[in-house]
PDB file of C-alpha atoms in Angstrom:
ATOM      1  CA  UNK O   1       0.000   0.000   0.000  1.00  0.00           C
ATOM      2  CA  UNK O   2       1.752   3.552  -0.947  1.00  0.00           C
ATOM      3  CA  UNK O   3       2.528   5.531   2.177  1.00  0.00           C
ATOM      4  CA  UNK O   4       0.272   9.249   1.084  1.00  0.00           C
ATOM      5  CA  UNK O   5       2.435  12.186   2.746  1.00  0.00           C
ATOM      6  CA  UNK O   6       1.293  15.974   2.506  1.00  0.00           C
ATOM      7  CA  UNK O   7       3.921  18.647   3.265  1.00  0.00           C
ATOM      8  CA  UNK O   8       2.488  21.783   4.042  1.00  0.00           C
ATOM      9  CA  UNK O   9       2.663  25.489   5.890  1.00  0.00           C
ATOM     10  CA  UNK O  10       0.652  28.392   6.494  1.00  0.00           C
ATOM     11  CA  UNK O  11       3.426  31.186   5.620  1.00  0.00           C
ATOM     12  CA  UNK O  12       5.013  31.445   2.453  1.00  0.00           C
ATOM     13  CA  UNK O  13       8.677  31.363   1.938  1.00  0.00           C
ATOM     14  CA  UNK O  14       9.713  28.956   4.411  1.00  0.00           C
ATOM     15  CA  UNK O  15      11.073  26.798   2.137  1.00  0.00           C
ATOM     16  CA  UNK O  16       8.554  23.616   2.009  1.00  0.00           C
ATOM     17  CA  UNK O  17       8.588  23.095  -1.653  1.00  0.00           C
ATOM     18  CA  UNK O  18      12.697  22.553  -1.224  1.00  0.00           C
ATOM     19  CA  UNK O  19      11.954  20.145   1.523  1.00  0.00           C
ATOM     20  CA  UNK O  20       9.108  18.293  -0.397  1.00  0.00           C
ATOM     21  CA  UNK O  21      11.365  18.167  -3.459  1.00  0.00           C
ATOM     22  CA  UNK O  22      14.280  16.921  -1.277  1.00  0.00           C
ATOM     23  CA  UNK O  23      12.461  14.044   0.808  1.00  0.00           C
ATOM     24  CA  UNK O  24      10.869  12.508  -2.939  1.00  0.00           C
ATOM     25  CA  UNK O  25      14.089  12.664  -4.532  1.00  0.00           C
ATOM     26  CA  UNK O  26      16.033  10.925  -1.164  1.00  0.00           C
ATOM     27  CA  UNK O  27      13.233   8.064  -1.330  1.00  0.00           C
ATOM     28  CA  UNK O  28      13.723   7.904  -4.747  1.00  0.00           C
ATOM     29  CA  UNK O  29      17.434   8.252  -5.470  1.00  0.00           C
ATOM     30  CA  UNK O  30      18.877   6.735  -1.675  1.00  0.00           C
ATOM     31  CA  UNK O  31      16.092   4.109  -0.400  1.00  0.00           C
ATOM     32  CA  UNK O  32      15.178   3.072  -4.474  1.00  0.00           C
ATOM     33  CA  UNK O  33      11.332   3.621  -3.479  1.00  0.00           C
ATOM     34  CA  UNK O  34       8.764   4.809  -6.448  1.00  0.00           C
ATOM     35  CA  UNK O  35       7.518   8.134  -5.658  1.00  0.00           C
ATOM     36  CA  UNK O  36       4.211  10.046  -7.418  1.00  0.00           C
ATOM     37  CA  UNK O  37       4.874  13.941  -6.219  1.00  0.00           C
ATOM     38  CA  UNK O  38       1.511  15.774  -7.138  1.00  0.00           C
ATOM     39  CA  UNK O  39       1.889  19.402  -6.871  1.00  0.00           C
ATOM     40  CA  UNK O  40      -0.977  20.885  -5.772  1.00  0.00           C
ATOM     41  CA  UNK O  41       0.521  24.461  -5.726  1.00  0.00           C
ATOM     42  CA  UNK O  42      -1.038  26.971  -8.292  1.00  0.00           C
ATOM     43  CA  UNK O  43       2.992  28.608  -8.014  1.00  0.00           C
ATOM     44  CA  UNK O  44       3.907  25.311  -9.955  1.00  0.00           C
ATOM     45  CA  UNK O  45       7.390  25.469  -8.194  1.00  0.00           C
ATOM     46  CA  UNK O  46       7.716  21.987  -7.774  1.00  0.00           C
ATOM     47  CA  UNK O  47       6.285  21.582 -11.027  1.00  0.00           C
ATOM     48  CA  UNK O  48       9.036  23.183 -12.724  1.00  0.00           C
ATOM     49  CA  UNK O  49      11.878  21.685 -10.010  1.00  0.00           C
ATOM     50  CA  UNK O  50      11.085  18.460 -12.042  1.00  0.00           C
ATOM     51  CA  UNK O  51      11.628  20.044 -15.388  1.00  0.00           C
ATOM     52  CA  UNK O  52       8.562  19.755 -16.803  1.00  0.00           C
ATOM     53  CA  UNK O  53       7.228  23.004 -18.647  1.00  0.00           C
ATOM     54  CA  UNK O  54       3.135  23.719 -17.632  1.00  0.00           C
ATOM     55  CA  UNK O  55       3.089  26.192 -20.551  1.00  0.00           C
ATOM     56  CA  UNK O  56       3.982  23.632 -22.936  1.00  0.00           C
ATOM     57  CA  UNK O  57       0.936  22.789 -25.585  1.00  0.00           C
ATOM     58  CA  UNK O  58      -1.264  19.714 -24.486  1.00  0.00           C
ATOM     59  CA  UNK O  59       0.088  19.700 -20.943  1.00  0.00           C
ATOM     60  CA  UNK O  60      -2.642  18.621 -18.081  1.00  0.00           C
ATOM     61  CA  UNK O  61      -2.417  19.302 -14.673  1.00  0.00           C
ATOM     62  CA  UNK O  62      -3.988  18.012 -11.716  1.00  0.00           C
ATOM     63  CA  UNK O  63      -6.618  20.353 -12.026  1.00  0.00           C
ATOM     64  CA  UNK O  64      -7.533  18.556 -14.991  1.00  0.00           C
ATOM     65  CA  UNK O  65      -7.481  15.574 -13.348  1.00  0.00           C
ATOM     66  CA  UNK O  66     -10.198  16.617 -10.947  1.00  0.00           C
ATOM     67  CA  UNK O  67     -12.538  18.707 -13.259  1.00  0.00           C
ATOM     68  CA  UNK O  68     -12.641  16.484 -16.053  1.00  0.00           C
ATOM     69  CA  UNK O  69     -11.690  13.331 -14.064  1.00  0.00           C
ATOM     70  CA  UNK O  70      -9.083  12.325 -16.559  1.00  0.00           C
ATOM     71  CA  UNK O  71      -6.908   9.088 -16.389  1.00  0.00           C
ATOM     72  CA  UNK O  72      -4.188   9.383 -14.249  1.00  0.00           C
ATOM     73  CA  UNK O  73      -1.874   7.796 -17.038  1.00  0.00           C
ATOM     74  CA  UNK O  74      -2.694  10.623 -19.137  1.00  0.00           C
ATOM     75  CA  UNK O  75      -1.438  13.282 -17.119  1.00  0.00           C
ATOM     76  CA  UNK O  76       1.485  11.609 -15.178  1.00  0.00           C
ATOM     77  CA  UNK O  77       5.157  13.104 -16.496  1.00  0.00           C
ATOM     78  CA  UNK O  78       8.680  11.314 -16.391  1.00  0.00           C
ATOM     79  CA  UNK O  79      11.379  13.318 -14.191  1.00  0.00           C
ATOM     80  CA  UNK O  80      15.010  13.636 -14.464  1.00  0.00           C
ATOM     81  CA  UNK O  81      15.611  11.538 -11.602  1.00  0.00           C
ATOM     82  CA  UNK O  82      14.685   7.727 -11.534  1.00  0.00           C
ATOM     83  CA  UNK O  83      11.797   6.726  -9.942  1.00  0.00           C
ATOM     84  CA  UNK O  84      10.362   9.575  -9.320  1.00  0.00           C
ATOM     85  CA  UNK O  85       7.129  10.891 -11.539  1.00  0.00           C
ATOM     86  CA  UNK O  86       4.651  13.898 -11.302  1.00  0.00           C
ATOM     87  CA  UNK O  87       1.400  15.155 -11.228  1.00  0.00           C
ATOM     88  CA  UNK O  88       2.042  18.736 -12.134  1.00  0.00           C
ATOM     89  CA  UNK O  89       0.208  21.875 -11.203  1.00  0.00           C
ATOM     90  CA  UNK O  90       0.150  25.654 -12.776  1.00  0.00           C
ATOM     91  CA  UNK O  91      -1.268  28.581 -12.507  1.00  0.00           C
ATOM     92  CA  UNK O  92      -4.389  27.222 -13.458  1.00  0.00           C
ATOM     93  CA  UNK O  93      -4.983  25.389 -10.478  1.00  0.00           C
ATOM     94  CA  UNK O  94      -6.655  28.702  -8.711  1.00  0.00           C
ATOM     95  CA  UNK O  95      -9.828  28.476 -10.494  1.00  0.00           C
ATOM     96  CA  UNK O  96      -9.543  24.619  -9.180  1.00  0.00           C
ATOM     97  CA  UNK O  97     -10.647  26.077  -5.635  1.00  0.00           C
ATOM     98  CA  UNK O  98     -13.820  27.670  -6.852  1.00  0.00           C
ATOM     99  CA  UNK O  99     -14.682  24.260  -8.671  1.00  0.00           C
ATOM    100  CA  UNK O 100     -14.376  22.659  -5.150  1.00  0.00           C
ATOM    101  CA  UNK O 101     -16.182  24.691  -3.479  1.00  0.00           C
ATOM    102  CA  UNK O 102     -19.037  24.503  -5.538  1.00  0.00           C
ATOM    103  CA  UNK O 103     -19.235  20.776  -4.860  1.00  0.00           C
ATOM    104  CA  UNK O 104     -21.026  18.628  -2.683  1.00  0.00           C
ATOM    105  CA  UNK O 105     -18.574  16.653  -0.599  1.00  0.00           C
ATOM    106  CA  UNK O 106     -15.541  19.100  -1.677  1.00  0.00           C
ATOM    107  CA  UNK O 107     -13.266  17.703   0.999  1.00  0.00           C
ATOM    108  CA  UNK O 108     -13.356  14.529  -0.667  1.00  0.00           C
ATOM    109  CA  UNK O 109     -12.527  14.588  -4.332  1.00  0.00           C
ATOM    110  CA  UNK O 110      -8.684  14.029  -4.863  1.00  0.00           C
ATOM    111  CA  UNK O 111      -9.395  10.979  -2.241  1.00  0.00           C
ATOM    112  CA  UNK O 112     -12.423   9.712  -4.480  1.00  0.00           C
ATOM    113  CA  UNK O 113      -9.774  10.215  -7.216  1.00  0.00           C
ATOM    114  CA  UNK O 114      -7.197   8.449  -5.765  1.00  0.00           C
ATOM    115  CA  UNK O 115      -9.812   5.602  -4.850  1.00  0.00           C
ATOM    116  CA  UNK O 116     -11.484   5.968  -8.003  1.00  0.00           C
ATOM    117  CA  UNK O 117      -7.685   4.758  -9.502  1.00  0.00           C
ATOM    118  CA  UNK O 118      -6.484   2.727  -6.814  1.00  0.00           C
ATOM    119  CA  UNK O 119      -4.879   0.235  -9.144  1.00  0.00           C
ATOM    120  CA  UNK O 120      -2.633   3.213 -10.600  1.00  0.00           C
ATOM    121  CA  UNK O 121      -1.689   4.890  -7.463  1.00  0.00           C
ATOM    122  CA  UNK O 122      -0.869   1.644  -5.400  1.00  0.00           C
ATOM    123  CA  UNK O 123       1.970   0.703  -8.225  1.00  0.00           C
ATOM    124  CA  UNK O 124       4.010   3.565  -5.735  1.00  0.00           C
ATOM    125  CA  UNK O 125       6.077   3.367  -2.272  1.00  0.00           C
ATOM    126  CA  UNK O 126       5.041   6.705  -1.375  1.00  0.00           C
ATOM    127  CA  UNK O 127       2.448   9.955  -2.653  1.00  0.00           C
ATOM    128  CA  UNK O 128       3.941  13.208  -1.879  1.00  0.00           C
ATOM    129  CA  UNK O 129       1.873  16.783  -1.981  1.00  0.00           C
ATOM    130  CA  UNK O 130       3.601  19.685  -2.313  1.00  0.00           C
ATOM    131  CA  UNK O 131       0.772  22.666  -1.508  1.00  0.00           C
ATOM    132  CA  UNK O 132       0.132  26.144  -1.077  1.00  0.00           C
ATOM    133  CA  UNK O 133       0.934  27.644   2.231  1.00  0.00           C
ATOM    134  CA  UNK O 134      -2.597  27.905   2.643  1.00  0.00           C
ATOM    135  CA  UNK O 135      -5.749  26.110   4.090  1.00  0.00           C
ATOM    136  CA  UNK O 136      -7.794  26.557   0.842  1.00  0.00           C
ATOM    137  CA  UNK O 137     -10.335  23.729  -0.004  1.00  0.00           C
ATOM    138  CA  UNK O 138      -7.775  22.353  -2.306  1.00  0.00           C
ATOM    139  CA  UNK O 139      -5.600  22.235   0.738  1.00  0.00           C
ATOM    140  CA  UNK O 140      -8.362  20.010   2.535  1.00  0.00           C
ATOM    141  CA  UNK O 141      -8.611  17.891  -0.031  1.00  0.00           C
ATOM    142  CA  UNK O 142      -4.861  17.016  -0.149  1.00  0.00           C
ATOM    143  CA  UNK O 143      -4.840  16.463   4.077  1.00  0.00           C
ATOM    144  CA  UNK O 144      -7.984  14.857   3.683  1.00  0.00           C
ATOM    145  CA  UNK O 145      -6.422  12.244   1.119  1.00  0.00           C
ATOM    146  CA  UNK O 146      -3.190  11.876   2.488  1.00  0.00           C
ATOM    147  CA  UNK O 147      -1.954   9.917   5.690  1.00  0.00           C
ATOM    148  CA  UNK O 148      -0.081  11.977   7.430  1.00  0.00           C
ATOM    149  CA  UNK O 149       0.642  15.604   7.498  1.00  0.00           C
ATOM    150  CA  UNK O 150       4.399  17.481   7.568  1.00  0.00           C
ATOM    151  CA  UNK O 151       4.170  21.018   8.814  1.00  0.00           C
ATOM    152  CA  UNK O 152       7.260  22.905   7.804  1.00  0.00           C
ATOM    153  CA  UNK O 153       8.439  26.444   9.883  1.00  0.00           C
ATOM    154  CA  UNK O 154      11.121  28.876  10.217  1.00  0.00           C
ATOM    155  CA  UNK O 155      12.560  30.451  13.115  1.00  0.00           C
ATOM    156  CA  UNK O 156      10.777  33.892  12.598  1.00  0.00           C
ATOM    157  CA  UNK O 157       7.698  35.627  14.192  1.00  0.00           C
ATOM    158  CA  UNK O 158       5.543  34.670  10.981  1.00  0.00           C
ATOM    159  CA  UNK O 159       6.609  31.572  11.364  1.00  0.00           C
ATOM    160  CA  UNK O 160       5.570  31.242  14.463  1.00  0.00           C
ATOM    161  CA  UNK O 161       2.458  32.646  14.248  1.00  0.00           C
ATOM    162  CA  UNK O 162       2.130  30.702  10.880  1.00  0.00           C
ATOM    163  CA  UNK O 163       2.743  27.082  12.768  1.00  0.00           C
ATOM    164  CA  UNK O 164      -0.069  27.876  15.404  1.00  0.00           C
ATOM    165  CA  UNK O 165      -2.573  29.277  13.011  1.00  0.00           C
ATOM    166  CA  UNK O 166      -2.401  26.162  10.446  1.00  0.00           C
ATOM    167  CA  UNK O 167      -2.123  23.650  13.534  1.00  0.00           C
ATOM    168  CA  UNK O 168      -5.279  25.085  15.257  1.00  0.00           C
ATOM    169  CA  UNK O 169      -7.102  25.570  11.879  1.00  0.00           C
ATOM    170  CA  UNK O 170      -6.422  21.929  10.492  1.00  0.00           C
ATOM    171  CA  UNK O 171      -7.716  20.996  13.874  1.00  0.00           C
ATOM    172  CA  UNK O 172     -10.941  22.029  13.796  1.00  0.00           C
ATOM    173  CA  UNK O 173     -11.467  21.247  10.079  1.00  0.00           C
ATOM    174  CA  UNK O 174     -10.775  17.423  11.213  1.00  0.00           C
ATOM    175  CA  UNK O 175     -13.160  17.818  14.436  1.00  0.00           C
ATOM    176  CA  UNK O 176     -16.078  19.283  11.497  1.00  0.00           C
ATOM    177  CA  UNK O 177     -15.430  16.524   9.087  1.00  0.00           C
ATOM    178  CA  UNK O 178     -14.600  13.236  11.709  1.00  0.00           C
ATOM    179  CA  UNK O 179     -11.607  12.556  10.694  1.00  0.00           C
ATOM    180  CA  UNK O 180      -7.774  12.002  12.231  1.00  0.00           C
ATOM    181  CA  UNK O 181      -5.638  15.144  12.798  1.00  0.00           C
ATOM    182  CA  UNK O 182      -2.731  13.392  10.956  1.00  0.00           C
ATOM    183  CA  UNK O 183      -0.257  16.088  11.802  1.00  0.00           C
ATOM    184  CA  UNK O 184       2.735  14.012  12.520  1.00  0.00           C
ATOM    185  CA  UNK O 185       5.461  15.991  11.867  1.00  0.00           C
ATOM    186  CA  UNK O 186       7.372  19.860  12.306  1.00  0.00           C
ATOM    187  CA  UNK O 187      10.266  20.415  10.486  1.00  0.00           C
ATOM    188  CA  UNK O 188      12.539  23.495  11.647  1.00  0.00           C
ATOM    189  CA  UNK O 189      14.072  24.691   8.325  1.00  0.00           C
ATOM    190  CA  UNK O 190      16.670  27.380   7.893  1.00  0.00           C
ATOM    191  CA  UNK O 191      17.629  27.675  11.413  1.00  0.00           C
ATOM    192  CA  UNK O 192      20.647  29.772  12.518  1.00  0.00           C
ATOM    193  CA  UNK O 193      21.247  28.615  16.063  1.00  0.00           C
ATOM    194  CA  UNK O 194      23.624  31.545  16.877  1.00  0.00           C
ATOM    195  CA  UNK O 195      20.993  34.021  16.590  1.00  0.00           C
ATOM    196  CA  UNK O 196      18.866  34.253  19.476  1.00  0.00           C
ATOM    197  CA  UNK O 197      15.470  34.115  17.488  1.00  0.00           C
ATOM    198  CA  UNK O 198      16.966  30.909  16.487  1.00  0.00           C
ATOM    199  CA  UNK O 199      17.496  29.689  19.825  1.00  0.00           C
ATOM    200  CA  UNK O 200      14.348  30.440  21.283  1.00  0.00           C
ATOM    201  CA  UNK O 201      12.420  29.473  18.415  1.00  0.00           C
ATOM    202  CA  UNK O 202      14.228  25.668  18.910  1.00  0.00           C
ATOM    203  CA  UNK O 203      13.563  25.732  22.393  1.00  0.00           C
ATOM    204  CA  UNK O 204      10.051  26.707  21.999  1.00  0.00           C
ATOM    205  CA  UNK O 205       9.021  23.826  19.505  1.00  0.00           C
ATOM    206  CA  UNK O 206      11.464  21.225  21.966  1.00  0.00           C
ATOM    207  CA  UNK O 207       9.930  22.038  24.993  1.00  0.00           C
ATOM    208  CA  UNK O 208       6.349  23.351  24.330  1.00  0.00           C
ATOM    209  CA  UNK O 209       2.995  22.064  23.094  1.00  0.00           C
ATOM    210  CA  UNK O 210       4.693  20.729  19.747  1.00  0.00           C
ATOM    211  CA  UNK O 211       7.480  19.050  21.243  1.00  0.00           C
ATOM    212  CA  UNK O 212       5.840  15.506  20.159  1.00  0.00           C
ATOM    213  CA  UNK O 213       5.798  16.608  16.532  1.00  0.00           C
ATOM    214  CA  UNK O 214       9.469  18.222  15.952  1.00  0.00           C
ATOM    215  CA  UNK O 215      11.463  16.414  14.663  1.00  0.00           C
ATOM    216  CA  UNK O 216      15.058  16.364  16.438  1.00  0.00           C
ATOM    217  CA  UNK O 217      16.868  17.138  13.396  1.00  0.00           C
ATOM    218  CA  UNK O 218      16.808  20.625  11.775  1.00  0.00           C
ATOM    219  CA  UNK O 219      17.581  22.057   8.594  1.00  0.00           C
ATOM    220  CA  UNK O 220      20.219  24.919   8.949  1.00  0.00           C
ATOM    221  CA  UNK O 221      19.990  28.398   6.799  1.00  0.00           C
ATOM    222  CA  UNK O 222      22.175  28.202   4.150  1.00  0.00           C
ATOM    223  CA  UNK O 223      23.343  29.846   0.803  1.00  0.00           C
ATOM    224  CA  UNK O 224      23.832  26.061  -0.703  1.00  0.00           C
ATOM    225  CA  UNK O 225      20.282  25.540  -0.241  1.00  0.00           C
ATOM    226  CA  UNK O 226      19.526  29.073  -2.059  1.00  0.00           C
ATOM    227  CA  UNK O 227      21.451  28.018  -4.883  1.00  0.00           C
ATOM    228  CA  UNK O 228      19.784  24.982  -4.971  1.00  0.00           C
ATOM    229  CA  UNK O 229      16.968  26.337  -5.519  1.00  0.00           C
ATOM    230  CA  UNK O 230      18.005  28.762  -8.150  1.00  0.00           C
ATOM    231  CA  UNK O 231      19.269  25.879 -10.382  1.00  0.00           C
ATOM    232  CA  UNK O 232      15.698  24.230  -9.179  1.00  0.00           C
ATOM    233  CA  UNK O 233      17.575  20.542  -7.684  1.00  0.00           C
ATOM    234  CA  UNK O 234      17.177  18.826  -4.873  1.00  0.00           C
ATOM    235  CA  UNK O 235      20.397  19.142  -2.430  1.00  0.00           C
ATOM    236  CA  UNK O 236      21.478  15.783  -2.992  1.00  0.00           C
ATOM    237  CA  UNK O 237      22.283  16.658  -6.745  1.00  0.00           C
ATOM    238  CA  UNK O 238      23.808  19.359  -6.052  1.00  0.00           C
ATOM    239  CA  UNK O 239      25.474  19.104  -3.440  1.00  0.00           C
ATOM    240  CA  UNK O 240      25.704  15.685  -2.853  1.00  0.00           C
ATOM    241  CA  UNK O 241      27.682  14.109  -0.006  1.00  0.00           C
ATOM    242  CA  UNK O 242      27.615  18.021   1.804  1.00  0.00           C
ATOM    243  CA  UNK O 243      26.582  18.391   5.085  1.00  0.00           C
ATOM    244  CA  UNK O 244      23.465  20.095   3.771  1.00  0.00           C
ATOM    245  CA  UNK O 245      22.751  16.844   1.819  1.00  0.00           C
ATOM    246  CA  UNK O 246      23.641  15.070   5.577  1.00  0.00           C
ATOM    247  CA  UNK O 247      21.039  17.166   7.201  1.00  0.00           C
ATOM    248  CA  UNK O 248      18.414  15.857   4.550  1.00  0.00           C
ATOM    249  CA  UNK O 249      19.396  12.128   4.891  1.00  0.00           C
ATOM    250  CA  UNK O 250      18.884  12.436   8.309  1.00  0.00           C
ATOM    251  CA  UNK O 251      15.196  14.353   8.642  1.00  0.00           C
ATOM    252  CA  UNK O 252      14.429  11.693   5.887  1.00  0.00           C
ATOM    253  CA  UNK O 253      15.761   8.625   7.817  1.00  0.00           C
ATOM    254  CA  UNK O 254      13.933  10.466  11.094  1.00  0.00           C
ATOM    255  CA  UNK O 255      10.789  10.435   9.506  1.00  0.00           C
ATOM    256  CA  UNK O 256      10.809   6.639   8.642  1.00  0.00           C
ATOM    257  CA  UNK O 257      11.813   6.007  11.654  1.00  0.00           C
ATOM    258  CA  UNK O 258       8.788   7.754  12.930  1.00  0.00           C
ATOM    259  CA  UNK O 259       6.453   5.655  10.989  1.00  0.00           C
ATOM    260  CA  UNK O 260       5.222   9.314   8.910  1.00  0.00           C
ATOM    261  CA  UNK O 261       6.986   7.611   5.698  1.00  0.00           C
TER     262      UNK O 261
END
């Protein structure tokens, strides 16, 4: 049965699509699992981490996969890195939310999709969402579908504030429609532990109310990790074998140990 993992935040900028892009192409590349990322993200970053073009003619995202419920197999693209395929997004994808919210059951449609293809879906190890920092219907429909749920933060006031608000939202959206909270995970990215912010903000998610869901490895601030992004590939491409690429094995090999991959 594939393992369905959302990763997710409320503020912007925090660098979750990196992460998401990082853990697919670890289980992919370092534990030889097959990943399916679907990018739910109307930014399309991920989209276009994975090289594949949503302007190009004939292209179908996953918003076409919902609205017109097309075939799975007609919309799935090849990656540059083995064993590891898409479900892209684009800019499209906003109008997706008003097309969900004019639906009875809205919560429930990329899970009745999912269901609806089980045979497809099940030929992978793991599902991984990338979304909007957000907690847009399209948003509930990803947590709703998925197993577990990987909040990612920064060490910053807005990130702070962005952590509680998604955490206590997501809570009472899973009260409203009976279902598990499946947040099982809070990731500290682009920490600088010499600053005091940086401090505090560790010691805050270690010793307060979300010390069951941090994870004990971090993901340090980092100029590698900038240019990373800017030549859109996951650290262990380009950088591989750095301590930045260290600091991804490990939150990866955390998390299975964890049982949320």
């Amino acid at each position: 049965m594939s393992k369905k993992v959302s990763v997710a935040a409320m503020k912007g900028g925090v660098g979750k699509t990196l992460l998401a892009v990082c853990i697919a192409s670890t289980l992919a590349l370092e534990y030889d699992k097959k990943v399916l990322f679907i990018d739910t993200d109307a930014q399309a970053n991920s989209t276009n981490y994975f090289g594949i073009d949503e302007f190009k003619k004939g292209y179908l995202s996953i918003k076409d996969a919902l609205e017109n419920n097309i075939n799975p197999q007609e919309i799935i693209n090849d990656t540059y890195i083995d064993n590891l395929k898409i479900i892209g997004s684009s800019i499209y994808v906003t109008s997706l939310e008003l097309y969900l919210f004019q639906q009875s059951g809205r919560e429930n449609k990329i899970k009745n999709y999912i269901k609806k293809n089980e045979e497809f879906f099940e030929e992978f190890d793991y599902i991984i969402f990338d979304t909007s920092p957000s907690m847009s219907v399209v948003n509930q429909n990803v947590f709703t579908a998925t197993d577990n749920i990987i909040v990612i933060t920064e060490p910053s006031v807005g990130g702070a504030k962005g952590v509680d608000l998604f955490i206590d939202l997501w809570a009472g959206i899973a009260e409203n429609l009976n279902i598990d909270n499946k947040i099982e995970a809070l990731i500290l990215n682009r920490l600088v532990e010499r600053t005091n912010i940086g401090k505090e903000f560790k010691s805050y998610l270690k010793n307060g109310e979300y010390k069951d869901i941090i994870l004990n490895n971090m993901v340090t601030e980092s100029v590698t990790f900038k240019d990373a992004e800017s030549y859109q590939q996951p650290i262990n491409l380009y950088k591989p074998g750095s301590k930045y690429h260290k600091q991804i094995q490990n939150i990866v090999k955390e998390l299975i140990e964890r049982k949320v991959l």
